[in-house]
Coordinates of N, CA and C in Angstrom, one line a residue:
M67 N -15.7 29.5 -2.4 CA -15.1 31.0 -2.0 C -14.8 31.5 -3.2
A68 N -14.5 31.1 -4.5 CA -14.3 31.8 -5.7 C -15.6 32.2 -6.4
I69 N -16.8 31.3 -6.2 CA -18.2 31.7 -6.5 C -18.4 33.0 -5.8
E70 N -18.4 33.1 -4.7 CA -18.7 34.2 -3.9 C -18.0 35.6 -4.3
K71 N -16.5 35.4 -4.5 CA -15.9 36.7 -5.5 C -16.3 36.9 -6.6
L72 N -16.7 35.9 -7.5 CA -17.3 36.3 -8.9 C -18.5 37.0 -8.7
L73 N -19.3 36.5 -7.7 CA -20.7 37.3 -7.5 C -20.5 38.4 -7.1
E74 N -19.5 38.8 -6.4 CA -19.4 40.2 -5.6 C -18.9 41.3 -6.6
V75 N -18.0 40.4 -7.6 CA -17.6 41.5 -8.8 C -18.7 41.8 -9.8
I76 N -19.7 40.8 -9.9 CA -20.7 41.0 -11.0 C -21.5 41.9 -10.4
T77 N -21.9 41.7 -9.1 CA -23.0 42.7 -8.7 C -22.4 44.3 -8.5
R78 N -20.8 44.4 -8.1 CA -20.2 45.9 -8.1 C -20.4 46.4 -9.6
N79 N -20.3 45.5 -10.5 CA -20.1 46.0 -11.8 C -21.6 46.4 -12.2
M80 N -22.4 45.7 -11.9 CA -24.0 45.9 -12.2 C -24.4 47.2 -11.5
L81 N -24.1 47.5 -10.0 CA -24.2 48.7 -9.6 C -23.6 49.9 -10.2
T82 N -22.4 49.6 -10.9 CA -21.6 50.7 -11.3 C -22.3 51.2 -12.4
V83 N -23.0 50.3 -13.2 CA -23.7 50.5 -14.7 C -24.9 51.1 -14.3
L84 N -25.5 50.9 -13.1 CA -26.9 51.5 -12.7 C -26.7 52.8 -12.3
E85 N -25.5 53.0 -11.6 CA -25.2 54.3 -11.1 C -25.0 55.4 -12.5
K86 N -24.3 54.9 -13.5 CA -23.9 55.6 -14.6 C -25.3 56.0 -15.3
D87 N -26.2 55.3 -15.1 CA -27.6 55.4 -15.8 C -28.1 56.4 -15.1
R88 N -28.3 56.4 -13.8 CA -28.5 57.5 -13.0 C -28.0 58.9 -13.4
S89 N -26.8 58.9 -13.4 CA -26.3 60.4 -13.2 C -26.7 60.5 -14.8
M90 N -26.6 59.8 -15.9 CA -26.9 60.4 -17.2 C -28.3 61.0 -17.2
L91 N -29.4 60.2 -16.6 CA -30.6 60.6 -16.4 C -30.7 62.1 -15.8
Q92 N -29.8 62.1 -14.7 CA -29.8 63.6 -14.0 C -29.4 64.7 -15.0
Q93 N -28.5 64.4 -15.7 CA -27.8 65.3 -16.5 C -28.7 66.0 -17.6
I94 N -30.0 65.2 -17.9 CA -30.7 65.8 -19.2 C -31.5 67.2 -18.5
P95 N -31.4 68.1 -19.2 CA -32.1 69.5 -18.8 C -33.4 69.2 -18.6
N96 N -34.1 69.5 -17.5 CA -35.5 69.5 -17.3 C -36.2 70.8 -17.7
K97 N -36.6 70.8 -18.8 CA -37.6 71.8 -19.4 C -39.1 71.9 -19.2
G98 N -39.4 71.1 -18.2 CA -40.8 71.4 -17.7 C -41.5 70.0 -18.3
P99 N -42.5 69.9 -17.8 CA -43.6 68.6 -18.2 C -43.8 68.5 -19.8
A100 N -43.8 69.7 -20.6 CA -44.1 69.4 -21.9 C -42.8 69.0 -22.9
A101 N -41.4 69.4 -22.2 CA -40.4 68.8 -22.8 C -40.0 67.5 -23.0
V102 N -40.5 67.0 -22.0 CA -40.2 65.6 -21.8 C -41.9 65.0 -21.7
A103 N -42.1 64.3 -22.5 CA -43.4 63.8 -22.4 C -43.2 62.3 -22.3
V104 N -42.9 62.1 -21.1 CA -42.8 60.4 -20.6 C -43.8 60.2 -19.6
P105 N -45.0 59.5 -20.1 CA -45.9 59.3 -19.0 C -45.4 58.7 -17.6
Q106 N -46.2 59.1 -16.7 CA -45.8 58.8 -15.1 C -45.9 57.2 -15.1
Q107 N -46.8 56.3 -15.9 CA -46.9 55.0 -15.9 C -45.9 54.2 -16.4
D108 N -45.0 54.9 -17.4 CA -43.8 54.2 -18.2 C -42.5 54.4 -17.4
T109 N -42.4 55.3 -16.4 CA -41.2 55.5 -15.4 C -41.4 54.6 -14.3
A110 N -42.4 54.4 -13.9 CA -42.9 53.2 -12.9 C -42.5 51.9 -13.5
N111 N -43.0 51.7 -14.5 CA -42.6 50.5 -15.1 C -41.0 50.3 -15.4
A112 N -40.6 51.3 -15.8 CA -39.2 51.3 -16.1 C -38.5 50.9 -14.7
K113 N -38.8 51.6 -13.6 CA -38.2 51.6 -12.4 C -38.4 49.9 -11.6
A114 N -39.4 49.5 -12.1 CA -39.6 48.0 -11.7 C -39.0 47.2 -12.6
T115 N -38.6 47.6 -14.0 CA -38.0 46.6 -14.7 C -36.5 46.9 -14.0
R116 N -35.8 48.0 -13.8 CA -34.6 48.3 -13.4 C -34.5 47.0 -12.1
D117 N -35.3 47.4 -11.0 CA -35.2 46.4 -10.0 C -35.2 45.2 -10.2
Y118 N -35.8 44.8 -11.2 CA -36.0 43.4 -11.8 C -34.7 42.7 -12.1
T119 N -34.3 43.7 -13.1 CA -32.8 43.4 -13.7 C -31.7 43.4 -13.0
K120 N -31.8 44.2 -11.7 CA -30.8 44.1 -10.6 C -30.9 42.9 -10.2
L121 N -31.9 41.9 -9.7 CA -32.0 40.9 -9.1 C -31.5 39.8 -10.4
L122 N -32.1 39.9 -11.6 CA -32.1 38.9 -12.5 C -30.6 38.3 -12.9
I123 N -29.7 39.4 -12.9 CA -28.6 38.7 -13.3 C -27.9 38.4 -12.4
P124 N -27.8 38.8 -11.1 CA -27.1 37.7 -10.2 C -27.9 36.5 -10.0
L125 N -29.0 36.5 -9.9 CA -29.7 35.2 -9.9 C -29.4 34.3 -11.1
S126 N -29.4 34.7 -12.4 CA -28.9 33.8 -13.2 C -27.3 33.3 -13.2
V127 N -26.8 34.3 -12.9 CA -25.2 33.8 -12.6 C -25.0 32.6 -11.7
V128 N -25.7 32.7 -10.5 CA -25.7 31.9 -9.3 C -26.6 30.5 -10.1
A129 N -27.5 30.4 -11.0 CA -28.2 29.5 -11.2 C -27.4 28.8 -12.1
A130 N -27.0 29.5 -13.0 CA -25.7 28.9 -14.2 C -24.6 28.1 -13.4
V131 N -24.1 28.7 -12.5 CA -23.2 28.2 -11.7 C -23.7 26.6 -11.1
L132 N -24.7 26.8 -10.4 CA -25.3 25.5 -9.6 C -25.3 24.5 -11.0
V133 N -25.9 24.8 -12.1 CA -26.1 23.7 -13.1 C -24.7 23.4 -13.2
L134 N -23.6 24.1 -13.6 CA -22.5 23.7 -13.9 C -21.7 22.7 -13.0
V135 N -22.1 22.9 -11.6 CA -21.5 22.1 -10.6 C -22.2 20.9 -10.6
G136 N -23.6 21.2 -10.8 CA -24.3 19.5 -10.6 C -24.0 18.8 -11.9
V137 N -23.9 19.5 -13.1 CA -23.4 18.6 -14.2 C -21.9 18.1 -14.1
S138 N -21.2 19.0 -13.6 CA -19.8 18.4 -13.7 C -19.6 17.2 -12.5
S139 N -20.4 17.5 -11.2 CA -20.1 16.3 -10.3 C -21.1 15.0 -10.6
Q140 N -21.8 15.0 -11.7 CA -22.4 13.8 -12.0 C -21.7 13.2 -12.9
R141 N -20.9 14.0 -14.0 CA -19.9 13.4 -15.0 C -18.7 13.5 -14.9
W142 N -18.3 13.7 -13.6 CA -17.0 13.6 -13.2 C -16.0 12.4 -13.3
D143 N -16.7 11.3 -13.3 CA -16.3 10.2 -13.2 C -15.6 9.6 -14.9
R144 N -16.8 9.8 -15.6 CA -16.8 9.6 -17.1 C -15.8 10.8 -17.7
W145 N -15.6 12.0 -16.9 CA -14.5 12.7 -17.9 C -13.1 12.6 -17.2
M146 N -13.2 11.9 -16.0 CA -11.5 11.5 -15.4 C -11.3 10.3 -16.2
A147 N -12.3 9.2 -16.6 CA -11.8 8.0 -17.0 C -11.4 8.3 -18.6
G148 N -12.1 9.2 -19.2 CA -12.0 9.5 -20.4 C -10.4 10.4 -20.8
A149 N -9.9 10.6 -19.8 CA -8.6 11.4 -19.9 C -7.6 10.5 -20.5
D150 N -6.6 11.2 -21.2 CA -5.5 10.6 -21.8 C -4.6 9.9 -21.0
T151 N -4.3 10.8 -19.7 CA -3.1 10.4 -18.6 C -4.2 10.6 -17.5
Q152 N -3.9 9.7 -16.4 CA -4.3 9.6 -15.3 C -3.4 9.4 -14.5
T153 N -3.2 10.5 -13.4 CA -2.3 10.8 -12.2 C -3.1 10.5 -10.9
T154 N -1.9 10.0 -10.0 CA -2.4 10.2 -8.5 C -1.4 10.5 -7.8
D155 N -1.5 11.0 -6.5 CA -0.4 11.5 -5.5 C 0.0 10.5 -4.5
N156 N -1.1 9.5 -4.3 CA -0.9 8.5 -3.0 C -0.9 7.3 -3.4
A157 N -0.5 6.6 -4.6 CA -0.6 5.4 -5.2 C 0.9 4.5 -5.2
Y158 N 0.7 3.2 -5.0 CA 1.9 2.5 -4.9 C 2.0 1.5 -6.1
I159 N 3.0 1.1 -6.8 CA 3.0 0.2 -7.7 C 3.3 -0.9 -6.9
R160 N 2.5 -2.0 -7.4 CA 2.5 -3.2 -6.5 C 4.1 -4.0 -6.4
A161 N 5.1 -3.7 -7.4 CA 6.6 -4.4 -7.2 C 6.7 -3.8 -6.3
E162 N 6.8 -2.3 -6.0 CA 7.4 -1.8 -4.9 C 7.4 -2.6 -3.6
L163 N 6.1 -2.8 -3.1 CA 5.7 -3.8 -1.7 C 5.8 -5.0 -2.0
S164 N 6.5 -5.9 -1.4 CA 6.6 -7.0 -1.5 C 6.2 -8.0 0.1
R165 N 5.5 -9.1 -0.2 CA 5.4 -9.9 1.3 C 6.6 -10.5 1.5
L166 N 6.8 -10.7 2.6 CA 7.9 -11.4 3.4 C 7.4 -12.6 4.1
S167 N 8.3 -13.8 3.9 CA 7.9 -14.9 4.9 C 9.3 -15.4 5.1
A168 N 9.6 -16.3 6.1 CA 10.7 -16.6 6.6 C 10.6 -18.2 6.3
R169 N 11.6 -18.7 6.3 CA 12.1 -20.2 5.9 C 11.6 -21.0 7.0
V170 N 12.4 -20.2 8.3 CA 12.3 -20.9 9.5 C 11.6 -19.7 10.6
S171 N 11.1 -20.4 11.9 CA 10.4 -19.5 12.5 C 11.3 -19.1 13.8
G172 N 11.0 -18.0 14.5 CA 11.5 -17.9 15.6 C 11.7 -16.3 16.3
N173 N 12.1 -15.9 17.2 CA 11.7 -14.3 17.8 C 12.9 -13.4 17.0
V174 N 12.4 -12.5 16.5 CA 13.5 -11.6 15.6 C 14.3 -10.9 16.6
S175 N 15.8 -10.9 16.5 CA 16.6 -10.0 17.4 C 16.7 -8.9 16.8
A176 N 16.9 -8.6 15.7 CA 17.4 -7.3 15.0 C 16.4 -6.8 13.9
I177 N 16.2 -5.8 13.5 CA 15.5 -5.5 12.1 C 16.4 -4.1 11.4
N178 N 16.9 -4.7 10.4 CA 17.9 -3.8 9.6 C 17.2 -3.0 8.8
V179 N 15.9 -2.7 8.6 CA 15.3 -1.7 7.6 C 14.0 -0.9 8.4
G180 N 14.1 0.0 7.8 CA 12.8 0.6 8.1 C 11.4 0.5 7.4
D181 N 10.2 1.3 7.7 CA 9.2 1.2 6.8 C 9.6 1.9 5.6
F182 N 8.9 1.3 4.5 CA 9.1 1.7 3.1 C 10.5 2.1 2.7
D183 N 11.7 1.3 3.2 CA 12.9 1.9 2.9 C 13.2 0.8 1.6
H184 N 13.7 1.4 0.7 CA 14.2 0.5 -0.7 C 15.6 -0.3 -0.2
V185 N 15.3 -1.7 -0.6 CA 16.0 -2.6 -0.2 C 16.4 -3.4 -1.8
K186 N 17.6 -3.9 -1.6 CA 18.4 -5.0 -2.7 C 18.2 -6.1 -2.5
A187 N 18.0 -6.9 -3.9 CA 18.0 -8.4 -3.8 C 18.9 -9.1 -2.9
G188 N 18.6 -9.8 -2.0 CA 19.6 -10.6 -1.0 C 20.0 -9.7 0.4
A189 N 19.5 -8.6 0.4 CA 20.0 -7.7 1.7 C 19.3 -8.6 2.5
V190 N 19.8 -8.3 3.9 CA 19.4 -9.2 5.4 C 18.5 -7.9 5.9
L191 N 17.2 -8.4 5.8 CA 16.0 -7.5 6.4 C 15.9 -7.5 7.9
V192 N 15.9 -8.7 8.4 CA 15.8 -9.0 10.0 C 16.5 -10.3 10.5
E193 N 16.8 -10.2 11.8 CA 18.0 -11.1 12.0 C 17.0 -11.9 13.2
I194 N 17.2 -13.0 12.8 CA 16.3 -14.0 13.8 C 17.1 -14.7 15.1
D195 N 16.6 -14.7 16.2 CA 17.4 -15.2 17.4 C 17.9 -16.5 17.2
P196 N 19.3 -16.9 17.2 CA 19.9 -18.2 17.0 C 19.8 -19.0 17.9
A197 N 19.5 -18.9 19.3 CA 19.7 -19.6 20.2 C 18.9 -21.0 20.1
D198 N 17.7 -20.9 19.7 CA 16.7 -22.2 19.4 C 17.7 -23.2 18.5
Y199 N 18.1 -22.5 17.4 CA 18.9 -23.0 16.4 C 20.1 -23.4 16.8
L200 N 21.2 -22.9 17.6 CA 22.2 -23.2 18.1 C 22.0 -24.7 19.1
A201 N 21.1 -24.6 20.0 CA 20.5 -25.6 20.7 C 20.3 -26.8 20.2
K202 N 19.6 -26.5 18.8 CA 19.3 -27.8 18.3 C 20.4 -28.5 17.3
Q203 N 21.4 -27.4 16.9 CA 22.6 -27.9 16.5 C 23.3 -28.6 17.4
A204 N 23.5 -28.3 18.6 CA 24.1 -28.9 19.5 C 23.7 -30.3 19.9
Q205 N 22.2 -30.2 19.7 CA 21.7 -31.6 19.9 C 22.0 -32.6 19.1
A206 N 21.9 -32.3 17.6 CA 22.2 -33.1 16.6 C 23.6 -33.6 16.3
K207 N 24.6 -32.5 17.1 CA 25.9 -32.9 16.9 C 26.2 -34.1 18.1
A208 N 25.4 -33.9 18.9 CA 25.5 -34.9 20.3 C 25.0 -36.3 19.9
A209 N 23.9 -36.2 19.0 CA 23.5 -37.2 18.3 C 24.3 -38.1 17.3
L210 N 25.2 -37.4 16.4 CA 26.2 -37.6 15.3 C 27.4 -38.2 16.5
D211 N 27.6 -37.7 17.5 CA 28.7 -38.2 18.3 C 28.5 -39.6 19.0
A212 N 27.2 -39.6 19.2 CA 26.8 -41.0 19.8 C 26.7 -41.9 19.0
A213 N 26.2 -41.6 17.8 CA 26.1 -42.6 16.4 C 27.7 -43.1 16.2
I214 N 28.8 -42.3 16.3 CA 30.0 -42.6 15.8 C 30.4 -43.3 16.9
G215 N 30.2 -43.2 18.3 CA 30.7 -44.1 19.3 C 30.1 -45.4 19.3
Q216 N 28.9 -45.7 19.0 CA 28.3 -46.7 18.7 C 28.8 -47.6 17.5
L217 N 29.2 -46.9 16.4 CA 29.7 -47.5 15.6 C 31.2 -47.9 15.7
A218 N 31.8 -47.4 16.4 CA 33.2 -47.5 17.1 C 33.2 -48.9 18.1
N219 N 32.0 -49.0 18.8 CA 31.7 -50.3 19.7 C 31.3 -51.6 18.9
L220 N 30.8 -50.9 17.9 CA 30.3 -52.2 17.2 C 31.4 -52.9 16.3
E221 N 32.3 -51.9 15.7 CA 33.6 -52.2 15.1 C 34.5 -53.0 16.0
N222 N 34.4 -52.6 17.3 CA 35.1 -53.4 18.5 C 34.7 -54.7 18.3
Q223 N 33.3 -54.8 18.9 CA 32.4 -56.3 18.9 C 32.9 -57.1 18.0
K224 N 33.0 -56.2 16.7 CA 33.0 -57.1 15.4 C 34.5 -57.8 15.3
T225 N 35.6 -57.1 15.9 CA 36.9 -57.5 16.0 C 36.9 -58.7 17.0
L226 N 36.1 -58.2 18.1 CA 36.3 -59.6 19.2 C 35.3 -60.9 18.7
Q227 N 34.2 -60.6 18.2 CA 33.5 -61.3 17.7 C 34.7 -62.4 16.5
K228 N 35.3 -61.7 15.7 CA 36.1 -62.4 14.7 C 37.0 -63.3 15.7
A229 N 37.6 -62.5 16.7 CA 38.7 -63.2 17.4 C 38.0 -64.7 18.2
A230 N 36.7 -64.3 18.7 CA 35.9 -65.5 19.0 C 35.7 -66.5 18.2
I231 N 35.5 -66.0 16.9 CA 35.5 -67.3 15.9 C 36.5 -67.9 15.7
S232 N 37.9 -67.3 15.7 CA 38.7 -67.9 15.5 C 39.2 -68.7 16.6
Q233 N 39.1 -68.4 17.8 CA 39.1 -69.3 18.9 C 38.4 -70.4 19.0
A234 N 37.1 -70.0 18.5 CA 36.1 -71.4 18.4 C 36.5 -72.4 17.2
E235 N 37.1 -72.0 16.0 CA 37.7 -72.5 15.2 C 39.0 -73.5 15.5
A236 N 39.5 -72.6 16.4 CA 41.0 -73.6 16.9 C 40.4 -74.4 17.8
Q237 N 39.5 -74.1 18.6 CA 39.1 -75.1 19.4 C 38.4 -76.3 18.8
S238 N 37.8 -76.1 17.8 CA 37.0 -77.0 17.0 C 38.1 -77.8 16.4
A239 N 39.1 -77.3 15.9 CA 40.4 -78.2 15.1 C 41.4 -79.1 16.2
V240 N 41.2 -78.5 17.4 CA 41.7 -79.1 18.5 C 41.1 -80.5 18.9
A241 N 39.8 -80.0 19.1 CA 38.6 -81.2 19.3 C 38.8 -82.2 18.2
K242 N 38.7 -82.0 16.8 CA 38.6 -82.8 15.9 C 40.2 -83.7 15.7
G243 N 41.4 -82.9 16.4 CA 42.4 -83.7 16.3 C 42.5 -84.7 17.4
Q244 N 42.0 -84.5 18.5 CA 41.8 -85.4 19.6 C 40.8 -86.5 19.5
C245 N 40.1 -86.1 18.7 CA 39.2 -87.1 18.3 C 39.7 -88.2 17.4
R246 N 40.6 -87.8 16.3 CA 41.2 -88.8 15.4 C 42.1 -89.2 16.4
S247 N 42.8 -88.8 16.9 CA 44.2 -89.5 17.9 C 43.2 -90.4 18.8
R248 N 42.3 -90.4 19.2 CA 41.7 -91.4 20.5 C 41.0 -92.6 18.9
E249 N 40.6 -92.4 18.4 CA 40.1 -93.4 17.3 C 41.3 -93.9 16.9
E250 N 42.5 -93.6 16.5 CA 43.7 -94.4 16.1 C 43.8 -95.2 17.3
R251 N 44.1 -95.0 18.3 CA 44.3 -95.7 19.4 C 43.3 -96.7 19.8
G252 N 42.4 -96.2 19.9 CA 41.6 -97.4 20.2 C 40.5 -98.1 19.5

């Protein structure tokens, strides 16, 4: 679009120059064929040259613009890579975007941040539905209570076994005493 405007301005300027040349030629007084000794062939050549010049300047401008566009498009990468400062409008630094992973699995019940929000370290990003974990916690507590109950039963059995051992020792002592007394009688 800018090239078209440039060509239009150049063409207008050239036409203005050509019109001035014509007006200057018309102002020269005509004193007959003897006063101006310009051969007919030279005026025809001059007219052909002017027509050729009319086309030559716009065509040379178009050719120069095309060469400039071609060279710059071929060398664009080298030119940009050689620049002191390179900028972009749509890039992200890797530190601003981080991958997330959870230590536990489960269904997400709430999302506390939106896309591309800035967050601080330790902020809660999502909440996982605790139903599965509460059920596992209740199951583990029931298993703990069962183990505590078994330990209490074993303690009670230990007490019963000690009592049984004491009773057996007492019965053994009684039997030994009876045995001795019969040996002495007998």
